[in-house]
Coordinates of C-alpha atoms and ligand atoms in Angstrom, one line a residue:
Chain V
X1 CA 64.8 84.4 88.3
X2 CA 62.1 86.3 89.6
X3 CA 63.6 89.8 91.6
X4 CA 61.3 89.8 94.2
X5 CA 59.5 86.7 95.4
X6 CA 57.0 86.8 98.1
X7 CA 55.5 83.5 99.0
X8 CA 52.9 82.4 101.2
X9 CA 52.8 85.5 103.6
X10 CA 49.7 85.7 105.9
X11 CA 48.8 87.9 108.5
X12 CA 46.0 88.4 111.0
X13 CA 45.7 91.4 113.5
X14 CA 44.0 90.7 116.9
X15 CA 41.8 87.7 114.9
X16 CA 41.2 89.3 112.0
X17 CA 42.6 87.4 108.7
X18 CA 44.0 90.7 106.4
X19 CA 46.8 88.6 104.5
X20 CA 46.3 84.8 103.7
X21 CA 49.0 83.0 101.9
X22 CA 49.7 85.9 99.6
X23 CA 52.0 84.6 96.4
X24 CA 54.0 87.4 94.3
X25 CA 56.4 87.6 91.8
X26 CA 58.1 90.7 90.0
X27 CA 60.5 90.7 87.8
X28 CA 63.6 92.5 88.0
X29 CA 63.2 96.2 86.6
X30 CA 59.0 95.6 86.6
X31 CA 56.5 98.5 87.9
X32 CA 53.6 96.4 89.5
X33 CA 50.9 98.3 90.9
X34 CA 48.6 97.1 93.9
X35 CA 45.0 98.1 93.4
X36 CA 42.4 97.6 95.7
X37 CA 39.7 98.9 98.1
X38 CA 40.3 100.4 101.2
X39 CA 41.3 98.2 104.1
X40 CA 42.2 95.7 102.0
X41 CA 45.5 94.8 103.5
X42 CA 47.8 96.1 100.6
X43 CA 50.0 98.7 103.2
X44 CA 50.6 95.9 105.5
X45 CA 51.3 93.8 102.7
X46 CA 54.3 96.5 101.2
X47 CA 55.4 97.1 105.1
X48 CA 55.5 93.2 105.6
X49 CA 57.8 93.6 102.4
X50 CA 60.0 96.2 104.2
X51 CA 60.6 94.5 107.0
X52 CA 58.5 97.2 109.2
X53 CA 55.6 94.5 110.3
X54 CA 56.1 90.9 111.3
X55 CA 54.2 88.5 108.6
X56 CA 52.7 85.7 110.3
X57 CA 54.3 83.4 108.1
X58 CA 55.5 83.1 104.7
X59 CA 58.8 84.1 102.9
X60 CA 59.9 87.4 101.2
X61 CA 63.4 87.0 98.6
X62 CA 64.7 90.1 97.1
X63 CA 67.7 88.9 94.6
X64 CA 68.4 85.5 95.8
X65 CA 68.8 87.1 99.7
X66 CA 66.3 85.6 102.1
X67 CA 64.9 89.4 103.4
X68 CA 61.6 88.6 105.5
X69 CA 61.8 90.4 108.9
X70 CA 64.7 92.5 107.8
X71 CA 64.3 96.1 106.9
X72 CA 67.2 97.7 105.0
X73 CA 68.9 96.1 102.4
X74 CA 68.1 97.2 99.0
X75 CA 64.4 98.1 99.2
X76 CA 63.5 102.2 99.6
X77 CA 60.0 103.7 100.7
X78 CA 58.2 106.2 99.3
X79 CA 55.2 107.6 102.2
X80 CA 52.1 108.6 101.6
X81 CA 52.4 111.6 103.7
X82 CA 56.1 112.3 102.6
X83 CA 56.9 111.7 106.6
X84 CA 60.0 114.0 106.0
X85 CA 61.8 114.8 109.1
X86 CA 61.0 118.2 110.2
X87 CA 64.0 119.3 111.5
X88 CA 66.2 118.0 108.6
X89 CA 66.4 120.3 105.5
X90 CA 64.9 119.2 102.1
X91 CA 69.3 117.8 101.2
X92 CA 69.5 116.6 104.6
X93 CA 65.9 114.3 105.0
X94 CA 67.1 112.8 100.9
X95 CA 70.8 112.7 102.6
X96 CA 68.6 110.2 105.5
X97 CA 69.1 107.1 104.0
X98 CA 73.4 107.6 103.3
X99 CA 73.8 108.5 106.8
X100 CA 72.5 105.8 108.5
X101 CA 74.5 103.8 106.7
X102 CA 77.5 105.6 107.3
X103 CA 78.4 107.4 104.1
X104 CA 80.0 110.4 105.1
X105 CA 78.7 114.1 105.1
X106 CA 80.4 115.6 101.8
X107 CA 79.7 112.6 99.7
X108 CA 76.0 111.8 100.8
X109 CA 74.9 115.8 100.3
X110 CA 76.5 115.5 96.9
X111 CA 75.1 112.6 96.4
X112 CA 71.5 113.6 97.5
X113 CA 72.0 116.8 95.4
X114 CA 71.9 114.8 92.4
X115 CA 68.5 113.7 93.4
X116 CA 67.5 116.9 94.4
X117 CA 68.3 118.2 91.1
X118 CA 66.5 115.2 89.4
X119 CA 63.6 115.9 91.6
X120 CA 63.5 119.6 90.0
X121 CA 64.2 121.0 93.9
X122 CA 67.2 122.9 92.9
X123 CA 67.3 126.2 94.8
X124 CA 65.4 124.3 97.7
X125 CA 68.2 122.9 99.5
X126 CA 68.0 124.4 102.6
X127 CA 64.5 124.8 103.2
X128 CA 62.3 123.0 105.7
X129 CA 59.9 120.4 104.8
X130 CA 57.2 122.9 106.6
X131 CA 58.1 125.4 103.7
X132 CA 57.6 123.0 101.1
X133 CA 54.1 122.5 98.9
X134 CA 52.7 119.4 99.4
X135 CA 54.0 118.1 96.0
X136 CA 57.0 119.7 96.8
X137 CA 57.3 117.3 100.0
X138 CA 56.6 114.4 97.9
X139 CA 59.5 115.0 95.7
X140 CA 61.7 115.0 98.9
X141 CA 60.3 112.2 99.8
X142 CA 61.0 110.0 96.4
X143 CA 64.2 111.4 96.0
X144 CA 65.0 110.3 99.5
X145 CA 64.3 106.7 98.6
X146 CA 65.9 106.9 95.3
X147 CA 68.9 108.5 97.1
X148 CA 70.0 104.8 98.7
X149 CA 69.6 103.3 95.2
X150 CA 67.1 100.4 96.0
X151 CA 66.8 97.3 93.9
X152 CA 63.3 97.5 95.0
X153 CA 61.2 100.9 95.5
X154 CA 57.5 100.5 97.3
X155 CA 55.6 103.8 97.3
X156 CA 52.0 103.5 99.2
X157 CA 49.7 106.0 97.7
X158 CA 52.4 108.2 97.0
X159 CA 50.4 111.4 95.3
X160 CA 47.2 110.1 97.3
X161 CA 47.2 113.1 99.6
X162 CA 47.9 115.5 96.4
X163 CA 45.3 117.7 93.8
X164 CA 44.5 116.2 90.7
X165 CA 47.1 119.0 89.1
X166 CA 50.1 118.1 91.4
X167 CA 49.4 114.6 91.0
X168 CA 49.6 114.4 87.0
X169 CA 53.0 116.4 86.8
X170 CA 54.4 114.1 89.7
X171 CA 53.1 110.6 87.6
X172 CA 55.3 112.1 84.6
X173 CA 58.3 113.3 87.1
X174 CA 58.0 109.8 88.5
X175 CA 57.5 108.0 84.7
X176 CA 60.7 110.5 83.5
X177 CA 63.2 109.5 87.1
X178 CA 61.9 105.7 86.6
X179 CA 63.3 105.7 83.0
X180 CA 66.6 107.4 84.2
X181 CA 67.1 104.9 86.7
X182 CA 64.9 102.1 86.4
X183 CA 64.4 99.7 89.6
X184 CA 61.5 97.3 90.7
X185 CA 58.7 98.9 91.8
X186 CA 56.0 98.0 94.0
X187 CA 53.3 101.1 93.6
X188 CA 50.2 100.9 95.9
X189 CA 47.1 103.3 94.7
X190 CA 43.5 103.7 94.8
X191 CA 43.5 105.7 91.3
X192 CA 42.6 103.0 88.4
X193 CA 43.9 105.4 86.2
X194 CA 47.1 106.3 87.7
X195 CA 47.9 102.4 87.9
X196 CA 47.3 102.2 84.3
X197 CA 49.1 105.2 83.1
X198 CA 52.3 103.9 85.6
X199 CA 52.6 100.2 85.7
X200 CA 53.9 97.3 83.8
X201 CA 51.3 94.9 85.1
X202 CA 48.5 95.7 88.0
X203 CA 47.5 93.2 90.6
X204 CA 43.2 94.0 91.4
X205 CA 42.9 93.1 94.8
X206 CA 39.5 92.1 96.6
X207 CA 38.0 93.6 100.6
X208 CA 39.8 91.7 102.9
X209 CA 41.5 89.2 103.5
X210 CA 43.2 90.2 100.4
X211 CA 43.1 87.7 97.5
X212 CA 44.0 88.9 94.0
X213 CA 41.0 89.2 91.6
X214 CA 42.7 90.1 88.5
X215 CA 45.9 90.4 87.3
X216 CA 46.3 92.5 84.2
X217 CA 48.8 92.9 82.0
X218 CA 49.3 96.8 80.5
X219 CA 49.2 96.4 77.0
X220 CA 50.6 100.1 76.3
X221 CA 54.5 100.9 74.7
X222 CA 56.8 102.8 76.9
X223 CA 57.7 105.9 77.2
X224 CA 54.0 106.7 77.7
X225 CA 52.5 110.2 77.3
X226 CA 49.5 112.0 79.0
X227 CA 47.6 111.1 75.5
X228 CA 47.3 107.3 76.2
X229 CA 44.8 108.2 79.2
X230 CA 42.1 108.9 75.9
X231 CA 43.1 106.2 74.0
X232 CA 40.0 103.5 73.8
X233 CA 41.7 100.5 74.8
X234 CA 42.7 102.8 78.2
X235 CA 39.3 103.7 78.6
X236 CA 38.0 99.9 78.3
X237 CA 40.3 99.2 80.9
X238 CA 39.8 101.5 83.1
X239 CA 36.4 100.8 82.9
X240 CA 37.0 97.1 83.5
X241 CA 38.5 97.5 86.3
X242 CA 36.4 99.9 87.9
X243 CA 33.2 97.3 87.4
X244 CA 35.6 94.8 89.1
X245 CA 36.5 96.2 91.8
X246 CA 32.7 97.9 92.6
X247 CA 31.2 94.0 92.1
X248 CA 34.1 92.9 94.9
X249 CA 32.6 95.2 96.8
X250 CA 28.8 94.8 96.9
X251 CA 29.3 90.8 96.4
Chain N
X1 CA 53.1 144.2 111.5
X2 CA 56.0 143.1 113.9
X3 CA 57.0 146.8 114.1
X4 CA 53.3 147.8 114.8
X5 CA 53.0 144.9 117.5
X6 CA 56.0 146.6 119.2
X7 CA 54.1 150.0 119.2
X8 CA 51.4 148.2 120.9
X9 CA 53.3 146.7 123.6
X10 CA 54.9 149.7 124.2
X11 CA 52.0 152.2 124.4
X12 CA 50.4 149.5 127.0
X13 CA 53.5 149.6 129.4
X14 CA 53.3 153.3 129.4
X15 CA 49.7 153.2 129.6
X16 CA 49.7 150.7 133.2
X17 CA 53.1 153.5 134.5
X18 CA 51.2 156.2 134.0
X19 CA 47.5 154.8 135.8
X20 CA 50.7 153.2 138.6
X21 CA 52.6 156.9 138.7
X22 CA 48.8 158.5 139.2
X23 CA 47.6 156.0 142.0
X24 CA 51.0 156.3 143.3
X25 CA 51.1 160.2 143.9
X26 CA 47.4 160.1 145.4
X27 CA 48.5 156.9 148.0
X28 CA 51.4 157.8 149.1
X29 CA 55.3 155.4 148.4
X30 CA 54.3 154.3 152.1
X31 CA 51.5 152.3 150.3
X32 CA 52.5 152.1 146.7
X33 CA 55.7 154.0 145.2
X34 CA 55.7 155.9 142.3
X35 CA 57.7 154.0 139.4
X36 CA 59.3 157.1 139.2
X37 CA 60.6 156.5 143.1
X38 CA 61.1 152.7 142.2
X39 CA 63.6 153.6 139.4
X40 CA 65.5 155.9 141.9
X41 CA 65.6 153.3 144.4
X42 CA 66.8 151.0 141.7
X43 CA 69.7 152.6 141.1
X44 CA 70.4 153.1 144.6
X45 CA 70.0 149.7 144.7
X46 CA 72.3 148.3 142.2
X47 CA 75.3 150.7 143.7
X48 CA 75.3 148.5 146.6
X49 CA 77.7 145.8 147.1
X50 CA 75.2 144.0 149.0
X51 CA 73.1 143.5 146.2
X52 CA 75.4 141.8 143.9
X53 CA 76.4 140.0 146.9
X54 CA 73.2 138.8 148.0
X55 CA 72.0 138.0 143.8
X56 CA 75.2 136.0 143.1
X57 CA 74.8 133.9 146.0
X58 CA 70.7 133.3 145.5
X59 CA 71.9 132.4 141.8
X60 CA 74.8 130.0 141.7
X61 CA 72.8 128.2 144.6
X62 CA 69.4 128.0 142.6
X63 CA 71.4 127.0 139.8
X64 CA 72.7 123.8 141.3
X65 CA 69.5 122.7 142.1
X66 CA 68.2 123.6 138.7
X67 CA 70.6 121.6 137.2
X68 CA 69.8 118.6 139.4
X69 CA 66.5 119.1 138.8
X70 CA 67.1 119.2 134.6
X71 CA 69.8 116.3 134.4
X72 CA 67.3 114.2 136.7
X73 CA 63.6 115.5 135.3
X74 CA 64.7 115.1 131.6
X75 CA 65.8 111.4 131.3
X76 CA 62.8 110.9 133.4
X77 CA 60.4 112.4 131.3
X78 CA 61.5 111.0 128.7
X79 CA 61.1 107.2 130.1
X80 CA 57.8 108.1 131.8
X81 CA 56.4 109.4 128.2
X82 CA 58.3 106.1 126.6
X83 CA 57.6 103.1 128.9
X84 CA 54.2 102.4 130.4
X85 CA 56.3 101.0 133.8
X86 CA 58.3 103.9 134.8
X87 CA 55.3 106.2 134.1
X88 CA 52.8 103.6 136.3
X89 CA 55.4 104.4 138.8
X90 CA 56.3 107.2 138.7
X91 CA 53.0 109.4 137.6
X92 CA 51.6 109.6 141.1
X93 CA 54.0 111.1 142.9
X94 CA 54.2 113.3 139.9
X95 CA 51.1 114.8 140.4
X96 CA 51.1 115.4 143.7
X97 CA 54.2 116.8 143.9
X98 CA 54.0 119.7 141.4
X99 CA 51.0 121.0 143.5
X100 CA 53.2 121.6 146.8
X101 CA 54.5 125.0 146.5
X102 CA 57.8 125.8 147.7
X103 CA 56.7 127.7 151.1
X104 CA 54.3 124.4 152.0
X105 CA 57.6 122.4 152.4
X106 CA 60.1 125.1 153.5
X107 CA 59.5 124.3 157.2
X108 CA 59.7 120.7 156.8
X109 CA 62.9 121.1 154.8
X110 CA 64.1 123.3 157.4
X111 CA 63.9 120.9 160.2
X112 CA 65.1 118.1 158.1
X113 CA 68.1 119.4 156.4
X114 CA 68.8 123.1 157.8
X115 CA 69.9 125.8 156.4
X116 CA 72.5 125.1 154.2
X117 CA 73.3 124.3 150.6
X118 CA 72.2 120.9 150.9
X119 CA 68.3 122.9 151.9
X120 CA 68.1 125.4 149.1
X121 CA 69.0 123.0 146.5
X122 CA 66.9 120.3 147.9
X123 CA 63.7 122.9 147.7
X124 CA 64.9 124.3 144.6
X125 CA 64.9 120.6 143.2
X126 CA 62.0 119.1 144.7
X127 CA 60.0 122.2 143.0
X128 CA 61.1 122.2 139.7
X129 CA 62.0 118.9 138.8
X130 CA 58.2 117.7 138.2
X131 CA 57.5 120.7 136.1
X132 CA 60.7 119.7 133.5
X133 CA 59.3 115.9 134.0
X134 CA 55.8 116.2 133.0
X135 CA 57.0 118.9 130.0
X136 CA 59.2 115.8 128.7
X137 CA 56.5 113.1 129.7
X138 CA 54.2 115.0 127.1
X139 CA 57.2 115.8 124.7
X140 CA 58.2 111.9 124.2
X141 CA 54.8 110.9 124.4
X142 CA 54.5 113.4 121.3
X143 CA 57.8 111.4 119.4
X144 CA 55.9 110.9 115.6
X145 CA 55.5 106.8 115.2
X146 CA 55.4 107.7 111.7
X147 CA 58.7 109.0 111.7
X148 CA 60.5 106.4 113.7
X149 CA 59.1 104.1 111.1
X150 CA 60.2 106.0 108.4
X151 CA 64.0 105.4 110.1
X152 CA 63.4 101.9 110.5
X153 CA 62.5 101.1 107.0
X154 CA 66.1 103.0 106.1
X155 CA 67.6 100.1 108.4
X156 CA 68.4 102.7 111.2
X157 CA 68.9 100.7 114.3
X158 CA 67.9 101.6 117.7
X159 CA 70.4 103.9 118.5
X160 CA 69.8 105.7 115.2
X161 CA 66.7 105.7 115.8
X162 CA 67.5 107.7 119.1
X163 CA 69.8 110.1 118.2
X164 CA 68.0 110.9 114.6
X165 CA 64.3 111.1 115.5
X166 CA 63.6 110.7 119.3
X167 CA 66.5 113.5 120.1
X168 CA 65.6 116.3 117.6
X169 CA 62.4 115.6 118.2
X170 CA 62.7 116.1 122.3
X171 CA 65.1 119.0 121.4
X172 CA 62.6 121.9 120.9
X173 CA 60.6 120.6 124.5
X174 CA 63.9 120.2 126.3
X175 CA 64.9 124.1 125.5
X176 CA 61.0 124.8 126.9
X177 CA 61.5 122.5 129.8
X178 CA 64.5 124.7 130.6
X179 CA 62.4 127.7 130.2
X180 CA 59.5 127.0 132.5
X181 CA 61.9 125.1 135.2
X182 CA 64.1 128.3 135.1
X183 CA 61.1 130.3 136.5
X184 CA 59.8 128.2 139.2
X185 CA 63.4 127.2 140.4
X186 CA 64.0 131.3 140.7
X187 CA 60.1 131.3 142.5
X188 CA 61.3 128.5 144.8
X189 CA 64.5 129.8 145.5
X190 CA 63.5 133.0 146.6
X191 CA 60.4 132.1 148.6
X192 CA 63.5 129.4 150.8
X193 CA 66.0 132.5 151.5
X194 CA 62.9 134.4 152.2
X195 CA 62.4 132.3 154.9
X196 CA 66.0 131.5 156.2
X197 CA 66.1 135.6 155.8
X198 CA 69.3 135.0 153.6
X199 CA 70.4 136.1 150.3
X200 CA 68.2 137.8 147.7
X201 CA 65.0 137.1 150.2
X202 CA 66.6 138.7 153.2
X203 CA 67.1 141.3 151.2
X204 CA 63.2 141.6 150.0
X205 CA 62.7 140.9 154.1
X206 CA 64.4 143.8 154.9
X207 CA 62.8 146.0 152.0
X208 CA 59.9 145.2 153.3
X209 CA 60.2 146.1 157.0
X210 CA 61.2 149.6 155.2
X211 CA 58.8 152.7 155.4
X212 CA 58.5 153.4 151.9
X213 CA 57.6 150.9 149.7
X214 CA 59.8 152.0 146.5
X215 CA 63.5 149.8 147.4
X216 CA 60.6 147.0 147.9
X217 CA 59.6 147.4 144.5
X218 CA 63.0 148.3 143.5
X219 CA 64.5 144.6 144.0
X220 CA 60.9 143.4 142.8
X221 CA 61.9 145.0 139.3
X222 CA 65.3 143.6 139.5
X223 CA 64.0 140.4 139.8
X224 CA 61.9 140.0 137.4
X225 CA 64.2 141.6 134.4
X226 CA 66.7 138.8 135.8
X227 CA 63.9 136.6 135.3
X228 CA 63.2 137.7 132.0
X229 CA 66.7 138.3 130.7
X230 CA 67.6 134.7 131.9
X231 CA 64.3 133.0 129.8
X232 CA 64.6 135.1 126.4
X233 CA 68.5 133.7 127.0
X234 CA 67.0 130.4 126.4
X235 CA 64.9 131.1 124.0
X236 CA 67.4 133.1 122.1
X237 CA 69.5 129.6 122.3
X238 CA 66.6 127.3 121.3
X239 CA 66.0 129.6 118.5
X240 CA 69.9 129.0 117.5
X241 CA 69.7 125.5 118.3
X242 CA 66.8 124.9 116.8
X243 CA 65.7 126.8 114.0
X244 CA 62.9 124.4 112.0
X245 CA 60.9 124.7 115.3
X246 CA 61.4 128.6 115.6
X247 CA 60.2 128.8 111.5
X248 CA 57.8 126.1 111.9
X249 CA 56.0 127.9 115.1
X250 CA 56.6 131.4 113.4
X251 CA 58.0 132.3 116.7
X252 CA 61.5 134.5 116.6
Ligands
LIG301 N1 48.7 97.7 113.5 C1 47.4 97.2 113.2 N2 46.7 96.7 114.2 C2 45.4 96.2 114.0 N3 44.9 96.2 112.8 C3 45.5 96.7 111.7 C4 46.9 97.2 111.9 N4 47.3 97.6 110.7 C5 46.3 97.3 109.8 N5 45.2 96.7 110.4 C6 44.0 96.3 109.8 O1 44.4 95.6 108.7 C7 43.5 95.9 107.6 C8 44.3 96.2 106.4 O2 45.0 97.5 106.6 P1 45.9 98.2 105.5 O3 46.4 99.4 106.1 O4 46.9 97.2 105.0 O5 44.8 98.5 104.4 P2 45.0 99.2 103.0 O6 44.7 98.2 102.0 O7 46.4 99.8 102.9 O8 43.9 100.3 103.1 P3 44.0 101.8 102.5 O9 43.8 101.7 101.0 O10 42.8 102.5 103.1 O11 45.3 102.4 102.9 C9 42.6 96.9 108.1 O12 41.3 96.4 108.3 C10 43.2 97.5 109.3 O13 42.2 97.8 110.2
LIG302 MG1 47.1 101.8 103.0

């Protein structure tokens, strides 16, 4: 049985076709990243997922449960800009998701410790989000969705915003939490490399209306290391994919 | 650096008494009294039971149309900056109202309502409450979509939504609404018992009729460290209440 089955979504804004009858499948425990160029439709495809915007039509399952429209329920979200609350502290915006679900104050700050901790934030539990790095931010925000133990975790160009530096240690923080508690993932990125380095399998969308180009199966063992980003086979793809996705886009 | 900012502000307050003590002593405290003569006139002043009196009766009844004006301007605000409707409505009056000074409608009020309670707070009110409505207008206009999103993909509903983004978020502009209200409610309140000759303002009447200037300036001085004593109050609890905006702004 397939963990998350989206089927036939579509979705137009004002007119303009961005998702036609979109079909995925990932299997329970799977990393799937969503490549593709800008515009392309892949953020409202992972919102449509969440339950945030209204698909036109179509069908989203997580686990057996019929979740299209809802938002809640299993699946956590990883920003692109973090989006911490401001007035929260770094225990309080990863206690977010406990307390709207009503777990109560001593449990969900110990609880959101331990994330904190795994997010290597200890000693940072009471500072605001404006006194965070940038990287920093982003580890709030993962440990935030980790926090409500989703079945399903979408990230949308999660270290997009971040150096080349900040980025690398956060693929390895993310690689090192993932394998402490692995979930489905849904990870959406522009980097061809990161994609590689992270997923299971990578879906290589086309411009819009998104329509999947390639899917490509990551030939490389877990637990990865920084050293596979040299290895040749890495490099073909990589280079594969970039040609792919720069022939989409003069076609 | 905050220590030497201090020294600044200090060496420019004695800087404008001393150029005010200079042109004092050359006009004459008929014209312009010395802040020398002020000070002795303040504590003159503040000896008198007349004072307290007349300052405890301008500020419970400014208060009472403060409040109005913050229990009514606030919600309202907040729906002008939140739906499109109240705001159509609404936003014209707005705007005209919060260019009519208090002493433009005094007169009017006067005849309308007389001299009472009902008066003051009424032109205490119908002043201040458009400055604390267009503050909020602009404050949930300002609400981050980004964040209310981020509560709705945790499955808060719309009441969570409320009280854990919209309110923090309104918090910090509420406390400045508060702040800016305070001083034109205290302007408006003023100029109305300067009219009815009543209070606080019959007091500055009186001052006023007197030959030296100096008790003038003396309830002029009292006034305004009310004034200021009663906003850094505020800001003393917004800074308490909310202390991610105080670090965020870098103002303590
Ligand atoms: N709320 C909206 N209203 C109107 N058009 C929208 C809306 N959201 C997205 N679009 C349009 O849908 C298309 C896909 O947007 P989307 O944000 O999903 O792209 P994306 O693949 O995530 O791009 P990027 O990689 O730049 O983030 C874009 O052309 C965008 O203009
Ligand atoms: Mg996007």
């Amino acid at each position: 049985m397939a963990h998350l089955s989206v089927s036939h979504v579509s979705k137009s804004f004002g007119g303009v076709q961005v998702l036609v009858d979109q079909c995925l499948d990932v299997r329970e425990g799977e990393f799937v990243a969503l490549l593709g160029p800008s515009g392309c439709g892949k953020s409202t495809l992972l919102q449509i997922i969440n339950g945030l915007v209204p698909a036109d039509g179509g069908k989203i399952v997580l686990g057996g449960k019929d979740i299209t429209g809802k938002t809640g329920t299993g699946r956590g979200m990883v920003f692109q800009g973090a989006d911490l609350f401001p007035w929260r502290t770094a225990l309080e915006n990863i206690a977010f998701g406990l307390e709207v679900v009503g777990v109560g104050k001593a449990e969900r700050l110990e609880r959101a410790r331990h994330y904190l901790n795994l997010v290597g934030l200890r000693g940072f539990e009471d500072s605001w989000p404006h006194q965070l790095s940038g990287g920093m931010q982003q580890r709030v925000g993962i440990a935030r969705a980790f926090c409500i133990q989703p079945t399903l975790l979408m990230m949308d160009e999660p270290f997009g915003a971040l150096d080349v530096q900040t980025r690398d240690v956060l693929q390895d923080e993310l690689v090192r939490i993932w394998e402490a508690e692995p979930k489905t993932v849904l990870f959406v990125t522009h980097g061809i490399e990161e994609a590689l380095y992270l997923a299971d399998r990578i879906l290589v969308y086309s411009k819009r209306p998104a329509r999947v180009l390639r899917e490509i199966t990551v030939p490389f063992a877990r637990p990865r290391r920084e050293d596979i980003k040299l290895d040749p086979q890495f490099l073909e793809l990589r280079r594969d994919i970039s040609d792919l996705l720069r022939h989409d886009l003069y076609a | 650096m905050r220590f030497g900012s201090r020294i600044v502000n200090l060496l420019g307050i004695l800087l404008v008494l001393a150029l005010w003590q200079a042109a004092g002593a050359q006009l004459g405290d008929a014209l312009l009294a010395t802040p020398v003569q002020v000070a002795r006139a303040l504590v003159e002043t503040v000896q008198t039971g007349a004072f307290w009196a007349a300052l405890w009766q301008m500020l419970w009844k400014m208060m009472l149309g403060y409040a109005l004006a913050l229990v009514i301007g606030i919600p309202l605000g907040v729906a002008m900056g939140r739906v499109p409707v109240v705001n159509a409505i609404v936003k014209p009056w707005a705007s005209m109202f919060i260019v009519i000074s208090a002493a433009a409608i005094v007169p009017l009020f006067i005849i309308l309502m007389g001299r009472g309670l009902v008066f003051s707070t009424a032109i205490v009110f119908v002043v201040t409450v458009w400055y604390v409505v267009v503050t909020m207008t602009e404050a949930a206009r300002s609400v981050s979509p980004k964040l209310l999103n981020v509560a709705r993909s945790f499955a808060a509903n719309d009441f969570q939504r409320f009280r854990y983004v919209i309110l923090p978020s309104l918090h910090p502009f509420i406390m400045i609404a508060a702040r800016v209200g305070l001083v034109h409610a205290l302007r408006a309140m003023i100029t109305a018992e300067m009219f009815i000759s009543a209070g606080f303002g019959g007091l500055l009447n009186d001052a006023g009729l007197d030959l030296s200037t100096a008790p003038l300036f003396a309830l002029i001085v009292a006034l305004m460290i009310i004034s200021v004593s009663m906003t850094s109050a505020l800001r003393w609890i917004a800074h308490r209440s909310a202390p991610w905006y105080a670090s965020r702004t870098g103002d303590r």
